[in-house]
mmCIF file of C-alpha atoms in Angstrom:
data_model
loop_
_atom_site.group_PDB
_atom_site.id
_atom_site.type_symbol
_atom_site.label_atom_id
_atom_site.label_comp_id
_atom_site.label_asym_id
_atom_site.label_seq_id
_atom_site.Cartn_x
_atom_site.Cartn_y
_atom_site.Cartn_z
ATOM 1 C CA MET A 1 0.000 0.000 0.000
ATOM 2 C CA ALA A 2 1.387 3.416 -0.910
ATOM 3 C CA GLN A 3 2.355 5.762 1.897
ATOM 4 C CA GLY A 4 -0.499 8.045 2.869
ATOM 5 C CA SER A 5 -3.160 5.754 1.363
ATOM 6 C CA GLU A 6 -3.686 3.629 4.475
ATOM 7 C CA PRO A 7 -7.022 3.945 6.229
ATOM 8 C CA VAL A 8 -7.138 6.520 9.022
ATOM 9 C CA SER A 9 -7.801 3.790 11.594
ATOM 10 C CA ALA A 10 -4.522 2.027 10.651
ATOM 11 C CA ARG A 11 -2.453 5.213 10.935
ATOM 12 C CA LYS A 12 -0.667 5.883 14.203
ATOM 13 C CA LYS A 13 -2.031 8.951 15.931
ATOM 14 C CA THR A 14 0.402 11.835 15.538
ATOM 15 C CA VAL A 15 1.293 14.042 18.487
ATOM 16 C CA LEU A 16 3.175 17.323 18.143
ATOM 17 C CA LEU A 17 4.906 17.652 21.513
ATOM 18 C CA VAL A 18 6.268 21.079 22.487
ATOM 19 C CA ASP A 19 8.198 21.872 25.664
ATOM 20 C CA ASP A 20 11.210 24.141 26.102
ATOM 21 C CA GLU A 21 12.501 21.878 28.895
ATOM 22 C CA SER A 22 14.364 19.236 26.890
ATOM 23 C CA ALA A 23 14.316 16.608 29.676
ATOM 24 C CA ILE A 24 10.505 16.793 29.940
ATOM 25 C CA ALA A 25 10.130 16.740 26.152
ATOM 26 C CA LEU A 26 12.398 13.691 25.880
ATOM 27 C CA LEU A 27 10.559 11.811 28.655
ATOM 28 C CA PHE A 28 7.141 12.396 27.092
ATOM 29 C CA GLU A 29 8.478 11.649 23.590
ATOM 30 C CA MET A 30 9.866 8.273 24.732
ATOM 31 C CA GLU A 31 6.748 7.309 26.695
ATOM 32 C CA LEU A 32 4.251 8.374 24.012
ATOM 33 C CA THR A 33 6.280 6.541 21.358
ATOM 34 C CA ARG A 34 6.308 3.430 23.563
ATOM 35 C CA MET A 35 2.520 3.744 23.878
ATOM 36 C CA GLY A 36 2.201 3.652 20.076
ATOM 37 C CA TYR A 37 1.928 7.304 19.068
ATOM 38 C CA PHE A 38 4.000 8.914 16.319
ATOM 39 C CA VAL A 39 5.659 11.873 18.055
ATOM 40 C CA LEU A 40 6.973 15.059 16.488
ATOM 41 C CA LYS A 41 9.025 16.923 19.106
ATOM 42 C CA ALA A 42 9.792 20.647 19.253
ATOM 43 C CA LEU A 43 11.618 22.641 21.922
ATOM 44 C CA SER A 44 9.989 25.995 21.056
ATOM 45 C CA GLY A 45 6.795 27.431 19.646
ATOM 46 C CA ALA A 46 8.606 28.620 16.520
ATOM 47 C CA GLU A 47 10.033 25.138 15.903
ATOM 48 C CA ALA A 48 6.577 23.587 16.390
ATOM 49 C CA SER A 49 5.030 26.055 13.961
ATOM 50 C CA LYS A 50 7.674 25.203 11.351
ATOM 51 C CA ILE A 51 7.102 21.458 11.864
ATOM 52 C CA SER A 52 3.353 21.924 11.411
ATOM 53 C CA LEU A 53 3.823 23.905 8.198
ATOM 54 C CA ASN A 54 6.220 21.334 6.727
ATOM 55 C CA TYR A 55 4.504 18.146 7.906
ATOM 56 C CA HIS A 56 2.005 17.148 5.229
ATOM 57 C CA SER A 57 0.181 14.374 7.102
ATOM 58 C CA PRO A 58 -2.415 14.883 9.814
ATOM 59 C CA ILE A 59 -1.350 15.973 13.288
ATOM 60 C CA ASP A 60 -3.992 14.726 15.691
ATOM 61 C CA VAL A 61 -2.925 16.426 18.922
ATOM 62 C CA LEU A 62 -0.769 19.363 19.929
ATOM 63 C CA VAL A 63 0.654 18.809 23.420
ATOM 64 C CA THR A 64 2.278 22.061 24.467
ATOM 65 C CA ASP A 65 3.753 23.725 27.489
ATOM 66 C CA TRP A 66 2.139 27.088 28.182
ATOM 67 C CA ASN A 67 5.092 29.153 29.387
ATOM 68 C CA MET A 68 7.868 29.126 26.770
ATOM 69 C CA PRO A 69 10.438 31.843 26.014
ATOM 70 C CA ASP A 70 9.477 32.511 22.388
ATOM 71 C CA MET A 71 5.712 31.941 22.353
ATOM 72 C CA ASN A 72 3.065 30.944 24.881
ATOM 73 C CA GLY A 73 1.290 27.659 24.275
ATOM 74 C CA ASP A 74 -2.104 29.325 23.795
ATOM 75 C CA ASP A 75 -0.660 31.538 21.028
ATOM 76 C CA LEU A 76 0.830 28.439 19.387
ATOM 77 C CA ALA A 77 -2.536 26.679 19.711
ATOM 78 C CA CYS A 78 -4.313 29.586 17.990
ATOM 79 C CA GLU A 79 -1.768 29.547 15.160
ATOM 80 C CA LEU A 80 -2.027 25.793 14.630
ATOM 81 C CA LEU A 81 -5.830 25.827 14.817
ATOM 82 C CA VAL A 82 -5.794 28.176 11.821
ATOM 83 C CA GLN A 83 -3.478 25.786 9.902
ATOM 84 C CA ARG A 84 -5.192 22.618 11.148
ATOM 85 C CA PRO A 85 -8.783 23.292 12.337
ATOM 86 C CA ASP A 86 -9.329 19.687 13.461
ATOM 87 C CA ILE A 87 -6.274 19.488 15.738
ATOM 88 C CA LYS A 88 -6.903 18.835 19.431
ATOM 89 C CA VAL A 89 -4.788 20.722 21.974
ATOM 90 C CA ILE A 90 -3.486 19.806 25.401
ATOM 91 C CA LEU A 91 -2.043 22.800 27.234
ATOM 92 C CA MET A 92 0.279 21.884 30.122
ATOM 93 C CA SER A 93 1.564 24.235 32.781
ATOM 94 C CA GLY A 94 2.553 24.612 36.380
ATOM 95 C CA PHE A 95 1.231 28.195 36.279
ATOM 96 C CA PRO A 96 -2.378 28.441 37.555
ATOM 97 C CA GLU A 97 -3.186 31.365 35.224
ATOM 98 C CA ALA A 98 -2.802 29.024 32.233
ATOM 99 C CA ASP A 99 -5.968 27.200 33.321
ATOM 100 C CA ALA A 100 -7.965 30.454 33.050
ATOM 101 C CA ILE A 101 -6.509 31.096 29.580
ATOM 102 C CA ALA A 102 -7.418 27.552 28.507
ATOM 103 C CA LYS A 103 -11.073 28.217 29.402
ATOM 104 C CA ALA A 104 -11.264 30.676 26.483
ATOM 105 C CA PHE A 105 -11.075 27.716 24.076
ATOM 106 C CA PRO A 106 -13.913 25.280 23.313
ATOM 107 C CA GLU A 107 -13.785 22.366 25.772
ATOM 108 C CA ASP A 108 -13.729 19.763 22.978
ATOM 109 C CA GLN A 109 -10.796 21.559 21.309
ATOM 110 C CA LEU A 110 -8.425 22.271 24.204
ATOM 111 C CA VAL A 111 -7.812 20.654 27.591
ATOM 112 C CA PHE A 112 -5.613 22.049 30.356
ATOM 113 C CA LEU A 113 -3.384 19.717 32.395
ATOM 114 C CA SER A 114 -1.526 20.924 35.458
ATOM 115 C CA LYS A 115 2.177 20.070 35.705
ATOM 116 C CA PRO A 116 3.685 17.918 36.949
ATOM 117 C CA LEU A 117 1.791 15.118 35.213
ATOM 118 C CA SER A 118 2.508 11.540 34.331
ATOM 119 C CA PRO A 119 2.783 10.083 30.815
ATOM 120 C CA ALA A 120 -0.188 7.859 31.746
ATOM 121 C CA LYS A 121 -2.346 10.940 32.491
ATOM 122 C CA LEU A 122 -1.268 12.475 29.177
ATOM 123 C CA ASP A 123 -2.133 9.255 27.322
ATOM 124 C CA GLU A 124 -5.532 9.089 29.067
ATOM 125 C CA THR A 125 -6.276 12.696 28.049
ATOM 126 C CA ILE A 126 -5.201 12.126 24.431
ATOM 127 C CA ARG A 127 -7.429 9.031 24.262
ATOM 128 C CA LYS A 128 -10.433 10.949 25.610
ATOM 129 C CA MET A 129 -9.907 13.843 23.190
ATOM 130 C CA LEU A 130 -9.510 11.557 20.174
ATOM 131 C CA LYS A 131 -12.243 9.171 21.395
ATOM 132 C CA LEU A 132 -9.825 6.227 21.283
ATOM 133 C CA PRO A 133 -10.611 2.906 22.970
ATOM 134 C CA GLY A 134 -8.280 1.236 25.422
ATOM 135 C CA THR A 135 -6.435 2.045 28.560
ATOM 136 C CA SER A 136 -3.177 3.768 29.362
ATOM 137 C CA GLY A 137 -0.013 1.968 28.316
ATOM 138 C CA LYS A 138 -1.642 -0.040 25.521
ATOM 139 C CA LYS A 139 -0.570 0.373 21.913
ATOM 140 C CA VAL A 140 -2.769 2.772 19.942
ATOM 141 C CA ALA A 141 -1.681 1.912 16.394
#
């Protein structure tokens, strides 16, 4: 079967993971990959924006830190929602004010998760947003 012609159900769910703390980004990248997701990792909002523009397959979920040096996660979410209206967004932060900002988005489009959080909690949230069956730690592909 030619690349890109596989049914949507057979395609791994793609996560664009953005966090300026490289250790956190690496941990979540490794765990989400182990769980069966295809992960695109960026260490800044600008890098994530460039990845989104140049990646020609669907990106199912944007998982982004809120407080980053070059661009806040909500600004990145707005930008990517213009490029990819169907993308789901998970905004992560240890700053309580990020939760209030997240409430400005439709509930089915963006979910706020307070840091610190486990990869299992992230997986559970992705599954709920994408309406995927299964439990945390199981393969999604």
